[in-house]
Each structure stands twice: as C-alpha cells, then as structure tokens.
Amino acid sequence: MVSDVHGNAGDLAKAGEGADALICLGDLVLFLDYADHSRGIFPDLFGAENADRLVELRTARRFDEARDLGRRLWAELDVDRDTAIEAAVRRQYAELFAAFPTPTYATYGNVDIPRLWADFAGPGTTVLDGDRIELGGLVFGFVGGGLRTPMRTPYEISDEEYAAKVEALGDVDVLCSHIPPDVAELTYDTVARRFERGSRALLDAIHRVRPRYALFGHVHQPLARRMRIGATECVNVGHFASTGKPFALEW
C-alpha cells in the first residue's frame, strides 16, 4: 500500500517487491514539495523563490493572496496555464505509471487529473473509483479524490458526490480512500498545523459496514497514524514521497 507518491518514481519501482499486489491511494503528481521548494511543477516554471513565497502564503492560510501570486506569475510567463500544467503532469505520469508493478490497483488523489490516467495505465494497472474488487478472499472498495477546499486542487468534488461513491461500494472488508474519515486525530497535520478535510461519509460507512480495515493517506504528518474505530483498524499508509516505504497489509 502506498499513498502520496508525489513524484517518487524511484522508490515506487521497488514498492511492490515481495508482494502479491500493489495498491496506490493516489496523489502521484508533484506540484510543489513543501519540504524542498525546488522540486515540482511550480518551481520548474517559476523558480524556488516564488515557491517559497507560495508556501508561506498557503501555510498562513492566505489563500486569496496565494491565488493572486499565481495569477501574476502566469501572466508574466505568457503561456497557456492549462497546456503547460498538463504537459508537466504528463511527463510525471509517464515515469510513474511505468514504475507500477503488475498487478497494481490504484485510485486518484486530490492533486491527480483523472482524465489523463487512461493514457498511461497499462494492462497491469486497474484504476478504481467508487468500485470494488476481490483480492485473496477480501473485498476491497475504492474511493478516489478529495473534498472541496480553498486550495482548489484538481480532483475535489462535493460532499454529496463523494458520499454517493462511498454508498455505491456496499459491504467491503477493506475500505480504501485517498482522504481519511472525518476524525480529528486522523485529519490534523502536525507540521502544517492545520486540519485537512476528512470525509463524514467514510466515517459513517465505517460505523455502518464495520470493515476490517480503512486505509488512506492525504495527511502527510498526522497526529495519529492509526486508530481503531469500533471493529475497524484505520491506518494512514504513509507519506510515500518522503519515506519511500510502503505499508504492508497481510492476511
């Protein structure tokens, strides 16, 4: 299990060694590395100094100023924003999808662009979002993307649309999502010092369905990496971009 790969293709190529399958819970794209502001699409286009300023504004939750900075930089660059970003994302996807072993089961993160995945996912990679599969006698359900936030990342959807995908899964043994259930200990990032958005629909499903596991990522430095909710073991599988180590699920 990996999540929040954010451009770490080198470790991704080794993540499935010794496993029967690799499961990826999204966020393949690296737009901006908050630990190293010289890495990612944004600094490649605008330089590390502007990346420093963007991180400063976002960390202070000054999102309107951050968007104003972005608009000014794009205007000065004088290129089509969507075209430039898509070209950069495609370069990253080409490398990352090539690193996936067979079989890989993957869902989208909030910074991913779902419409591009079909161009890169080979026959050994199964993309699931609001879908379920059986692996080794257990039923896995997948819910991709994130909920809407002031960050306005590419794959954010309404609470109602997200809840409908969770509801469509029905009874599952393992609930796989990019974002966590809406529990304070699982959604608070201790480094960013803010709550990320978790899903109430996921939490309701955990109480209702009682899956064996609920697995997710999204929160890079959570207050709690795992906790039990009733019969369900909830696990943040880790910020793979920084650790390079997968979480192993065995049964």
mmCIF file of C-alpha atoms in Angstrom, residues 36-185:
data_model
loop_
_atom_site.group_PDB
_atom_site.id
_atom_site.type_symbol
_atom_site.label_atom_id
_atom_site.label_comp_id
_atom_site.label_asym_id
_atom_site.label_seq_id
_atom_site.Cartn_x
_atom_site.Cartn_y
_atom_site.Cartn_z
ATOM 1 C CA ASP A 36 12.067 21.098 -0.724
ATOM 2 C CA HIS A 37 10.671 24.086 -2.571
ATOM 3 C CA SER A 38 12.951 23.499 -5.552
ATOM 4 C CA ARG A 39 11.048 20.342 -6.556
ATOM 5 C CA GLY A 40 7.833 20.160 -8.537
ATOM 6 C CA ILE A 41 5.940 21.705 -11.412
ATOM 7 C CA PHE A 42 5.602 25.152 -9.778
ATOM 8 C CA PRO A 43 9.324 25.780 -9.116
ATOM 9 C CA ASP A 44 10.223 24.326 -12.525
ATOM 10 C CA LEU A 45 8.088 27.052 -14.070
ATOM 11 C CA PHE A 46 8.595 29.971 -11.659
ATOM 12 C CA GLY A 47 11.698 29.259 -9.574
ATOM 13 C CA ALA A 48 12.318 28.328 -5.934
ATOM 14 C CA GLU A 49 11.995 31.896 -4.618
ATOM 15 C CA ASN A 50 8.418 32.172 -5.841
ATOM 16 C CA ALA A 51 7.772 28.685 -4.494
ATOM 17 C CA ASP A 52 8.999 29.853 -1.073
ATOM 18 C CA ARG A 53 6.505 32.715 -1.168
ATOM 19 C CA LEU A 54 3.621 30.489 -2.272
ATOM 20 C CA VAL A 55 4.280 28.024 0.564
ATOM 21 C CA GLU A 56 4.477 30.910 3.036
ATOM 22 C CA LEU A 57 1.088 32.238 1.938
ATOM 23 C CA ARG A 58 -0.622 28.854 1.874
ATOM 24 C CA THR A 59 0.787 27.865 5.262
ATOM 25 C CA ALA A 60 -0.594 31.105 6.684
ATOM 26 C CA ARG A 61 -3.931 30.206 5.041
ATOM 27 C CA ARG A 62 -3.781 33.396 2.978
ATOM 28 C CA PHE A 63 -5.295 31.600 0.013
ATOM 29 C CA ASP A 64 -6.563 34.673 -1.830
ATOM 30 C CA GLU A 65 -3.055 36.165 -1.809
ATOM 31 C CA ALA A 66 -1.633 32.846 -2.945
ATOM 32 C CA ARG A 67 -4.038 32.798 -5.896
ATOM 33 C CA ASP A 68 -3.161 36.410 -6.721
ATOM 34 C CA LEU A 69 0.524 35.462 -6.765
ATOM 35 C CA GLY A 70 -0.217 32.568 -9.087
ATOM 36 C CA ARG A 71 -2.241 34.701 -11.486
ATOM 37 C CA ARG A 72 0.527 37.308 -11.655
ATOM 38 C CA LEU A 73 3.223 34.721 -12.314
ATOM 39 C CA TRP A 74 1.201 33.034 -15.061
ATOM 40 C CA ALA A 75 0.539 36.400 -16.697
ATOM 41 C CA GLU A 76 4.259 37.197 -16.685
ATOM 42 C CA LEU A 77 5.105 33.767 -18.119
ATOM 43 C CA ASP A 78 2.778 34.404 -21.067
ATOM 44 C CA VAL A 79 1.916 30.751 -21.772
ATOM 45 C CA ASP A 80 -1.381 28.940 -21.557
ATOM 46 C CA ARG A 81 -1.663 27.721 -17.977
ATOM 47 C CA ASP A 82 -3.661 24.553 -18.618
ATOM 48 C CA THR A 83 -1.437 23.478 -21.506
ATOM 49 C CA ALA A 84 1.768 23.985 -19.512
ATOM 50 C CA ILE A 85 0.480 22.127 -16.460
ATOM 51 C CA GLU A 86 -0.917 19.224 -18.469
ATOM 52 C CA ALA A 87 2.387 18.794 -20.310
ATOM 53 C CA ALA A 88 4.274 18.705 -16.989
ATOM 54 C CA VAL A 89 1.775 16.272 -15.437
ATOM 55 C CA ARG A 90 2.007 14.000 -18.460
ATOM 56 C CA ARG A 91 5.797 13.848 -18.093
ATOM 57 C CA GLN A 92 5.405 12.828 -14.456
ATOM 58 C CA TYR A 93 2.661 10.287 -15.195
ATOM 59 C CA ALA A 94 4.732 8.634 -17.911
ATOM 60 C CA GLU A 95 7.509 7.933 -15.417
ATOM 61 C CA LEU A 96 5.276 6.986 -12.501
ATOM 62 C CA PHE A 97 2.908 4.624 -14.296
ATOM 63 C CA ALA A 98 5.926 2.891 -15.875
ATOM 64 C CA ALA A 99 7.144 2.188 -12.320
ATOM 65 C CA PHE A 100 3.954 0.355 -11.273
ATOM 66 C CA PRO A 101 4.371 -3.433 -10.957
ATOM 67 C CA THR A 102 1.792 -5.945 -12.153
ATOM 68 C CA PRO A 103 -0.754 -6.109 -10.665
ATOM 69 C CA THR A 104 -1.393 -2.600 -9.354
ATOM 70 C CA TYR A 105 -4.754 -1.309 -8.137
ATOM 71 C CA ALA A 106 -4.935 2.478 -7.961
ATOM 72 C CA THR A 107 -7.318 5.303 -7.180
ATOM 73 C CA TYR A 108 -6.997 9.055 -7.626
ATOM 74 C CA GLY A 109 -5.749 11.591 -5.117
ATOM 75 C CA ASN A 110 -6.964 15.155 -4.913
ATOM 76 C CA VAL A 111 -3.981 16.503 -6.896
ATOM 77 C CA ASP A 112 -4.377 13.952 -9.698
ATOM 78 C CA ILE A 113 -6.076 14.557 -13.045
ATOM 79 C CA PRO A 114 -8.337 11.531 -13.632
ATOM 80 C CA ARG A 115 -8.974 12.123 -17.342
ATOM 81 C CA LEU A 116 -5.256 11.588 -18.075
ATOM 82 C CA TRP A 117 -4.885 8.241 -16.331
ATOM 83 C CA ALA A 118 -6.315 6.199 -19.209
ATOM 84 C CA ASP A 119 -3.427 7.393 -21.384
ATOM 85 C CA PHE A 120 -0.834 5.877 -19.032
ATOM 86 C CA ALA A 121 -2.381 2.957 -17.134
ATOM 87 C CA GLY A 122 -1.151 -0.247 -18.773
ATOM 88 C CA PRO A 123 -2.860 -3.656 -18.716
ATOM 89 C CA GLY A 124 -1.289 -4.450 -15.325
ATOM 90 C CA THR A 125 -2.857 -1.407 -13.627
ATOM 91 C CA THR A 126 -6.524 -1.347 -12.632
ATOM 92 C CA VAL A 127 -7.982 2.072 -11.824
ATOM 93 C CA LEU A 128 -10.880 2.080 -9.348
ATOM 94 C CA ASP A 129 -13.052 4.919 -8.039
ATOM 95 C CA GLY A 130 -16.372 4.053 -6.461
ATOM 96 C CA ASP A 131 -15.629 0.430 -7.405
ATOM 97 C CA ARG A 132 -14.801 -2.821 -5.587
ATOM 98 C CA ILE A 133 -12.662 -5.865 -6.272
ATOM 99 C CA GLU A 134 -11.849 -9.130 -4.514
ATOM 100 C CA LEU A 135 -8.251 -9.880 -3.545
ATOM 101 C CA GLY A 136 -7.293 -13.007 -1.679
ATOM 102 C CA GLY A 137 -10.806 -13.574 -0.415
ATOM 103 C CA LEU A 138 -11.341 -10.000 0.849
ATOM 104 C CA VAL A 139 -13.493 -7.341 -0.831
ATOM 105 C CA PHE A 140 -11.704 -4.019 -1.333
ATOM 106 C CA GLY A 141 -13.657 -0.841 -2.057
ATOM 107 C CA PHE A 142 -12.000 2.270 -3.515
ATOM 108 C CA VAL A 143 -12.985 5.938 -3.292
ATOM 109 C CA GLY A 144 -10.712 8.448 -5.004
ATOM 110 C CA GLY A 145 -10.272 12.203 -4.870
ATOM 111 C CA GLY A 146 -10.829 14.748 -2.142
ATOM 112 C CA LEU A 147 -13.468 17.156 -0.889
ATOM 113 C CA ARG A 148 -13.616 20.823 -1.842
ATOM 114 C CA THR A 149 -11.195 23.155 -0.070
ATOM 115 C CA PRO A 150 -9.783 26.677 -0.543
ATOM 116 C CA MET A 151 -6.729 25.003 -2.133
ATOM 117 C CA ARG A 152 -8.849 24.086 -5.209
ATOM 118 C CA THR A 153 -6.725 21.100 -6.189
ATOM 119 C CA PRO A 154 -7.638 19.309 -9.448
ATOM 120 C CA TYR A 155 -9.816 16.449 -8.174
ATOM 121 C CA GLU A 156 -12.011 17.899 -5.440
ATOM 122 C CA ILE A 157 -15.705 17.044 -5.509
ATOM 123 C CA SER A 158 -18.796 17.895 -3.472
ATOM 124 C CA ASP A 159 -19.626 16.086 -0.243
ATOM 125 C CA GLU A 160 -22.745 14.678 -1.923
ATOM 126 C CA GLU A 161 -20.855 13.240 -4.894
ATOM 127 C CA TYR A 162 -18.228 11.747 -2.610
ATOM 128 C CA ALA A 163 -20.868 10.209 -0.327
ATOM 129 C CA ALA A 164 -22.585 8.620 -3.342
ATOM 130 C CA LYS A 165 -19.343 6.849 -4.282
ATOM 131 C CA VAL A 166 -18.928 5.551 -0.736
ATOM 132 C CA GLU A 167 -22.545 4.361 -0.679
ATOM 133 C CA ALA A 168 -22.082 2.549 -4.017
ATOM 134 C CA LEU A 169 -19.411 0.284 -2.525
ATOM 135 C CA GLY A 170 -21.792 -1.572 -0.238
ATOM 136 C CA ASP A 171 -20.269 -4.019 2.228
ATOM 137 C CA VAL A 172 -16.481 -4.271 1.971
ATOM 138 C CA ASP A 173 -13.744 -5.845 4.073
ATOM 139 C CA VAL A 174 -11.179 -3.143 3.261
ATOM 140 C CA LEU A 175 -12.208 0.470 2.645
ATOM 141 C CA CYS A 176 -9.542 2.254 0.574
ATOM 142 C CA SER A 177 -9.610 6.021 0.032
ATOM 143 C CA HIS A 178 -7.233 8.889 -0.547
ATOM 144 C CA ILE A 179 -8.581 11.090 2.245
ATOM 145 C CA PRO A 180 -9.211 9.871 5.803
ATOM 146 C CA PRO A 181 -12.517 9.591 7.639
ATOM 147 C CA ASP A 182 -13.524 12.779 9.427
ATOM 148 C CA VAL A 183 -11.786 12.167 12.749
ATOM 149 C CA ALA A 184 -9.673 14.922 14.307
ATOM 150 C CA GLU A 185 -6.692 12.717 15.183
#
